[in-house]
Short mmCIF file of C-alpha atoms in Angstrom, two decimals:
data_model
loop_
_atom_site.label_atom_id
_atom_site.label_comp_id
_atom_site.label_asym_id
_atom_site.label_seq_id
_atom_site.Cartn_x
_atom_site.Cartn_y
_atom_site.Cartn_z
CA MET A 457 0.34 -0.05 -0.14
CA CYS A 458 3.15 2.14 1.14
CA GLY A 459 5.62 1.53 -2.52
CA SER A 460 7.88 0.01 0.55
CA THR A 461 8.37 -3.47 -1.11
CA ARG A 462 10.18 -3.98 3.08
CA THR A 463 8.42 -6.75 5.08
CA GLU A 464 9.30 -9.41 7.05
CA HIS A 465 7.00 -12.05 8.73
CA ASP A 466 4.67 -11.77 11.53
CA PHE A 467 2.56 -14.75 11.77
CA THR A 468 1.51 -18.18 9.43
CA LYS A 469 -2.38 -19.60 10.18
CA ASP A 470 -3.76 -22.45 8.33
CA SER A 471 -0.88 -21.98 6.01
CA TYR A 472 -1.33 -18.39 5.51
CA GLU A 473 1.75 -16.66 5.93
CA LEU A 474 1.29 -13.40 7.29
CA ARG A 475 4.17 -10.73 5.73
CA ARG A 476 4.48 -7.33 8.34
CA CYS A 477 5.17 -4.27 5.54
CA SER A 478 8.36 -2.28 7.65
CA ALA A 479 7.78 1.37 6.96
CA CYS A 480 3.93 1.29 7.34
CA ASP A 481 2.80 -1.90 9.64
CA LEU A 482 0.82 -2.86 6.84
CA VAL A 483 0.54 -6.91 7.88
CA ALA A 484 -0.48 -8.47 4.29
CA VAL A 485 -1.04 -12.36 2.78
CA ALA A 486 1.53 -13.80 1.08
CA ASN A 487 0.39 -16.38 -0.25
CA PRO A 488 -2.86 -15.40 -1.12
CA PRO A 489 -5.36 -17.48 -3.00
CA ASP A 490 -6.02 -16.35 -6.82
CA ALA A 491 -9.13 -15.55 -8.59
CA GLU A 492 -10.31 -18.87 -9.48
CA ASP A 493 -10.14 -20.53 -5.31
CA LEU A 494 -11.70 -17.27 -3.79
CA ALA A 495 -14.29 -17.56 -6.36
CA ARG A 496 -14.63 -20.37 -4.37
CA ILE A 497 -14.07 -19.30 -0.81
CA TYR A 498 -16.98 -17.27 -1.34
CA SER A 499 -19.47 -19.99 -2.86
CA PRO A 500 -22.43 -21.14 -1.58
CA ASP A 501 -21.12 -23.79 -0.65
CA ALA A 502 -19.09 -23.06 0.63
CA GLY A 503 -21.56 -21.92 2.90
CA TYR A 504 -20.37 -18.16 2.60
CA HIS A 505 -24.04 -16.21 4.12
CA GLU A 506 -25.71 -18.75 4.10
CA ALA A 507 -27.41 -18.01 7.69
CA TRP A 508 -28.41 -14.76 5.46
CA ALA A 509 -30.73 -15.87 3.10
CA ASP A 510 -33.09 -16.64 5.82
CA SER A 511 -34.64 -13.65 6.92
CA GLU A 512 -35.87 -15.56 10.36
CA SER A 513 -32.11 -16.70 11.43
CA GLU A 514 -30.53 -15.08 13.85
CA THR A 515 -27.85 -13.81 11.85
CA VAL A 516 -30.25 -12.46 9.57
CA ARG A 517 -32.07 -9.64 13.31
CA ARG A 518 -28.31 -9.22 14.59
CA GLU A 519 -27.02 -7.79 11.08
CA ARG A 520 -30.56 -5.60 11.08
CA LYS A 521 -29.40 -3.78 13.91
CA LEU A 522 -26.29 -3.39 13.51
CA ALA A 523 -26.90 -1.84 9.86
CA ARG A 524 -29.84 0.55 11.89
CA ARG A 525 -26.84 1.51 13.97
CA GLN A 526 -23.94 1.97 11.08
CA LEU A 527 -26.57 4.15 8.78
CA ASP A 528 -27.04 6.20 11.75
CA ALA A 529 -23.83 6.82 12.10
CA VAL A 530 -23.85 7.80 8.30
CA GLU A 531 -26.41 10.39 8.60
CA ALA A 532 -24.59 12.08 11.42
CA GLY A 533 -22.39 12.67 9.57
CA LEU A 534 -24.13 14.20 7.10
CA THR A 535 -23.84 18.09 6.13
CA GLY A 536 -27.79 19.29 6.42
CA THR A 537 -30.13 16.39 5.72
CA SER A 538 -30.50 15.96 2.50
CA ARG A 539 -30.14 11.55 1.91
CA GLY A 540 -28.29 11.32 -2.12
CA ALA A 541 -27.23 8.55 -3.58
CA LEU A 542 -24.96 5.71 -1.18
CA LEU A 543 -23.33 2.36 -2.45
CA ASP A 544 -23.18 -0.43 -0.72
CA VAL A 545 -19.53 -1.88 -1.28
CA GLY A 546 -20.13 -6.53 -1.22
CA CYS A 547 -23.54 -5.92 0.24
CA SER A 548 -24.28 -9.38 0.50
CA VAL A 549 -28.12 -10.14 0.52
CA GLY A 550 -29.01 -6.36 0.89
CA LEU A 551 -29.52 -5.59 4.24
CA PHE A 552 -27.67 -2.87 5.38
CA LEU A 553 -29.00 -1.10 1.97
CA GLU A 554 -33.01 -2.38 2.84
CA GLU A 555 -32.70 0.06 5.90
CA ALA A 556 -31.21 2.34 4.33
CA ARG A 557 -33.31 2.79 1.28
CA SER A 558 -36.21 2.58 3.55
CA ARG A 559 -35.02 5.89 5.41
CA GLY A 560 -35.02 7.77 2.31
CA TRP A 561 -31.86 6.34 0.53
CA THR A 562 -31.07 5.92 -3.45
CA VAL A 563 -29.96 3.23 -3.00
CA ALA A 564 -26.92 0.62 -5.31
CA GLY A 565 -25.04 -1.91 -4.57
CA VAL A 566 -21.76 -4.06 -5.62
CA GLU A 567 -21.07 -7.94 -4.36
CA PHE A 568 -18.70 -10.46 -4.87
CA ASN A 569 -20.34 -13.26 -4.65
CA GLN A 570 -22.93 -14.10 -7.04
CA ALA A 571 -25.61 -15.73 -5.73
CA THR A 572 -26.20 -13.47 -2.48
CA ALA A 573 -26.85 -10.63 -4.73
CA ALA A 574 -29.30 -12.24 -6.38
CA VAL A 575 -30.79 -12.41 -3.70
CA ALA A 576 -30.97 -9.07 -3.82
CA ARG A 577 -32.12 -8.75 -6.06
CA ARG A 578 -34.62 -11.20 -6.32
CA ARG A 579 -36.19 -11.14 -2.13
CA ARG A 580 -35.26 -7.58 -1.83
CA GLY A 581 -35.38 -5.83 -5.20
CA LEU A 582 -31.71 -3.69 -4.60
CA ASP A 583 -29.69 -2.71 -7.56
CA VAL A 584 -26.83 -5.04 -7.41
CA VAL A 585 -23.79 -5.54 -9.51
CA ASP A 586 -22.26 -8.82 -9.50
CA GLY A 587 -18.09 -9.02 -8.69
CA ALA A 588 -15.44 -6.34 -7.83
CA LEU A 589 -15.99 -2.63 -7.96
CA GLU A 590 -13.64 -2.24 -10.00
CA ASP A 591 -15.26 -3.72 -12.41
CA ALA A 592 -18.57 -2.88 -11.26
CA GLY A 593 -18.90 0.00 -14.60
CA LEU A 594 -20.64 2.46 -12.34
CA ALA A 595 -20.64 6.49 -13.81
CA PRO A 596 -17.81 9.09 -12.49
CA GLY A 597 -18.98 10.81 -9.43
CA SER A 598 -22.45 9.13 -9.29
CA PHE A 599 -22.49 8.27 -5.15
CA ASP A 600 -23.02 10.69 -1.88
CA VAL A 601 -21.95 8.16 0.15
CA VAL A 602 -19.78 4.60 -0.45
CA THR A 603 -19.46 2.29 2.04
CA LEU A 604 -17.87 -1.23 2.76
CA TRP A 605 -17.87 -2.83 5.96
CA ASP A 606 -16.14 -5.64 6.64
CA VAL A 607 -14.69 -5.64 3.48
CA ILE A 608 -11.77 -3.31 2.28
CA GLU A 609 -9.18 -6.57 4.76
CA HIS A 610 -10.87 -9.08 1.41
CA VAL A 611 -10.73 -7.00 -1.16
CA PRO A 612 -6.83 -8.08 -3.69
CA ASP A 613 -5.94 -4.66 -4.38
CA PRO A 614 -7.86 -2.45 -1.23
CA LEU A 615 -6.04 0.43 -2.94
CA ALA A 616 -7.57 -0.03 -6.11
CA THR A 617 -10.76 0.02 -4.49
CA LEU A 618 -10.67 2.74 -2.73
CA ARG A 619 -9.25 4.52 -5.61
CA ALA A 620 -13.25 3.23 -6.83
CA ALA A 621 -14.11 4.00 -4.69
CA ALA A 622 -12.76 7.54 -4.50
CA ALA A 623 -14.19 7.75 -8.78
CA VAL A 624 -17.39 6.70 -7.92
CA LEU A 625 -17.98 9.19 -5.52
CA ARG A 626 -18.66 13.12 -5.33
CA PRO A 627 -16.07 15.46 -4.34
CA GLY A 628 -16.43 16.16 -0.72
CA GLY A 629 -18.59 12.20 -0.65
CA SER A 630 -18.50 10.35 2.14
CA LEU A 631 -16.40 7.05 2.09
CA TRP A 632 -17.02 5.06 5.58
CA ILE A 633 -15.00 1.58 6.40
CA GLU A 634 -15.02 -0.93 9.17
CA THR A 635 -12.52 -3.26 9.35
CA PRO A 636 -10.73 -5.33 11.89
CA ASN A 637 -7.82 -3.20 13.36
CA ILE A 638 -4.59 -5.37 14.22
CA GLY A 639 -3.37 -2.30 16.63
CA GLY A 640 -6.01 -2.84 19.08
CA LEU A 641 -4.70 -3.55 22.56
CA PHE A 642 -6.31 -7.05 22.07
CA PRO A 643 -4.43 -8.16 18.95
CA ARG A 644 -0.77 -6.75 19.96
CA VAL A 645 -1.04 -8.36 23.90
CA SER A 646 -2.52 -11.58 22.66
CA TYR A 647 0.36 -12.07 19.73
CA ARG A 648 2.72 -11.70 22.13
CA VAL A 649 1.53 -15.44 22.50
CA ALA A 650 0.60 -16.42 19.75
CA SER A 651 3.86 -18.11 18.96
CA ARG A 652 4.39 -19.41 21.52
CA LEU A 653 1.07 -20.85 21.20
CA HIS A 654 0.13 -21.32 17.62
CA TYR A 655 -2.49 -19.41 18.55
CA TRP A 656 -3.85 -15.64 17.10
CA PRO A 657 -6.97 -15.54 16.61
CA HIS A 658 -7.36 -11.25 15.41
CA PRO A 659 -5.78 -13.19 11.76
CA GLU A 660 -8.58 -15.29 9.19
CA PRO A 661 -7.00 -15.93 6.24
CA PRO A 662 -7.63 -16.78 3.65
CA HIS A 663 -10.74 -14.38 4.43
CA HIS A 664 -8.76 -11.81 5.58
CA LEU A 665 -6.77 -10.53 3.15
CA PHE A 666 -4.90 -8.01 4.99
CA GLN A 667 -4.87 -6.31 7.81
CA PHE A 668 -5.02 -3.05 8.91
CA SER A 669 -3.88 -0.31 12.07
CA ALA A 670 -5.34 3.50 11.81
CA ASP A 671 -2.04 4.46 10.79
CA SER A 672 -1.75 2.13 7.18
CA LEU A 673 -5.60 2.66 6.91
CA ARG A 674 -4.28 5.92 6.61
CA HIS A 675 -2.64 6.50 4.37
CA THR A 676 -3.61 3.47 2.23
CA LEU A 677 -6.80 6.50 2.36
CA GLU A 678 -4.78 9.44 1.53
CA ARG A 679 -3.09 7.15 -1.49
CA ALA A 680 -6.44 6.67 -3.36
CA GLY A 681 -7.70 10.54 -2.61
CA PHE A 682 -8.89 11.14 0.21
CA GLU A 683 -8.83 12.96 3.38
CA LEU A 684 -9.15 11.18 7.49
CA VAL A 685 -12.51 12.90 8.89
CA SER A 686 -13.14 10.43 11.91
CA GLU A 687 -11.28 7.29 13.69
CA THR A 688 -12.25 5.07 16.11
CA THR A 689 -12.47 1.43 17.24
CA GLU A 690 -14.72 -0.69 18.98
CA ARG A 691 -15.09 -3.99 19.50
CA ILE A 692 -15.76 -7.12 17.77
CA PRO A 693 -18.15 -9.39 19.54
CA LEU A 694 -16.20 -11.42 22.46
CA ARG A 695 -18.31 -14.54 21.44
CA TYR A 696 -16.99 -13.93 17.74
CA THR A 697 -13.39 -14.00 18.39
CA PHE A 698 -13.94 -16.74 21.56
CA GLY A 699 -16.40 -19.28 20.50
CA THR A 700 -19.15 -19.80 21.87
CA THR A 701 -19.56 -21.68 25.90
CA ALA A 702 -20.55 -24.35 24.40
CA GLN A 703 -17.08 -24.47 22.15
CA MET A 704 -14.89 -23.59 25.43
CA ARG A 705 -16.80 -26.50 27.22
CA GLU A 706 -15.65 -28.41 23.78
CA LYS A 707 -11.88 -26.51 24.03
CA PRO A 708 -10.65 -26.17 26.79
CA MET A 709 -7.58 -24.35 25.37
CA LYS A 710 -10.09 -21.81 24.54
CA ALA A 711 -11.56 -20.87 26.87
CA GLY A 712 -8.23 -19.90 28.96
CA TYR A 713 -7.18 -18.03 25.78
CA ALA A 714 -10.44 -16.85 26.72
CA ALA A 715 -10.26 -16.80 30.19
CA VAL A 716 -6.41 -14.75 29.42
CA PHE A 717 -7.84 -11.64 26.38
CA ALA A 718 -10.95 -12.08 26.48
CA PRO A 719 -10.56 -9.08 29.40
CA PHE A 720 -8.52 -7.17 26.28
CA ALA A 721 -10.64 -7.56 23.96
CA ALA A 722 -13.23 -5.70 26.09
CA LEU A 723 -11.24 -3.28 26.84
CA GLY A 724 -9.35 -2.19 24.00
CA PRO A 725 -12.71 0.90 22.43
CA ILE A 726 -12.38 1.70 26.43
CA VAL A 727 -9.57 3.11 25.70
CA GLY A 728 -9.37 4.40 22.39
CA SER A 729 -7.54 0.24 21.43
CA GLY A 730 -10.27 -1.84 20.31
CA ASP A 731 -9.59 -4.70 17.42
CA THR A 732 -11.38 -3.25 14.50
CA LEU A 733 -11.75 0.63 13.54
CA VAL A 734 -14.43 2.64 11.85
CA VAL A 735 -13.47 5.66 9.88
CA ARG A 736 -14.84 8.80 7.77
CA ALA A 737 -12.86 10.00 5.42
CA VAL A 738 -13.88 12.53 2.65
CA ARG A 739 -13.23 12.82 -1.18
CA THR A 740 -11.14 15.44 -2.10
CA PRO A 741 -11.36 17.73 -4.80
#
């Protein structure tokens, strides 16, 4: 992302090597899956977003609640009361877009997974394009807001994706990103013992190809033509990071790990160092 070629080994997980940039601290998978493997990973056969297709599932109820909270943040950042055109990149089955449409936004989406994009179109009547943002063919300057909720860490070329986002935004338009924060308190503290235990739940290769810190994300945004406006940190749900009670009963090591490190994950946002980054940036003229 910064142009440097100086990296060092960071961690190996599930045969994927994570390397850290010596210049900007970005962590990336050194041996990422190819295009064919990525298509397989994000397919119905792999169970990708399978629970999202059921409108009555607990996952969908939870994601609807999250969508309302995310949209509240977007709307709090508006300079006026008008709601314009919003593009959600990585929109899955369209829950966030559906909420935005209900509040008066003109909405569109881009989704890599063809099956979930089809659900968004068929079940919710949304305008969703299959594939990557860079290939979507959207008109330049046609959106007031672009959102990437837990997406930028998945794409093969984050800088290209962010430049494509800048292209479809009007000057001064807002970009919202949520992504795991490798610079958070829990990732930093747990990393110190990860190499000894060979266990580090924060990075998730091969789904997550990149691990950003606040600094590396800010630097990448600037290179893509954005100016950072706000930056906050939050906490990834503890059950997502450490597993359910039932899972911990089955694996005592997982329970022990949670007992030691869950307090750091909970404390992170309180001290401004949560394991999730939420940023708002604006397209520079």
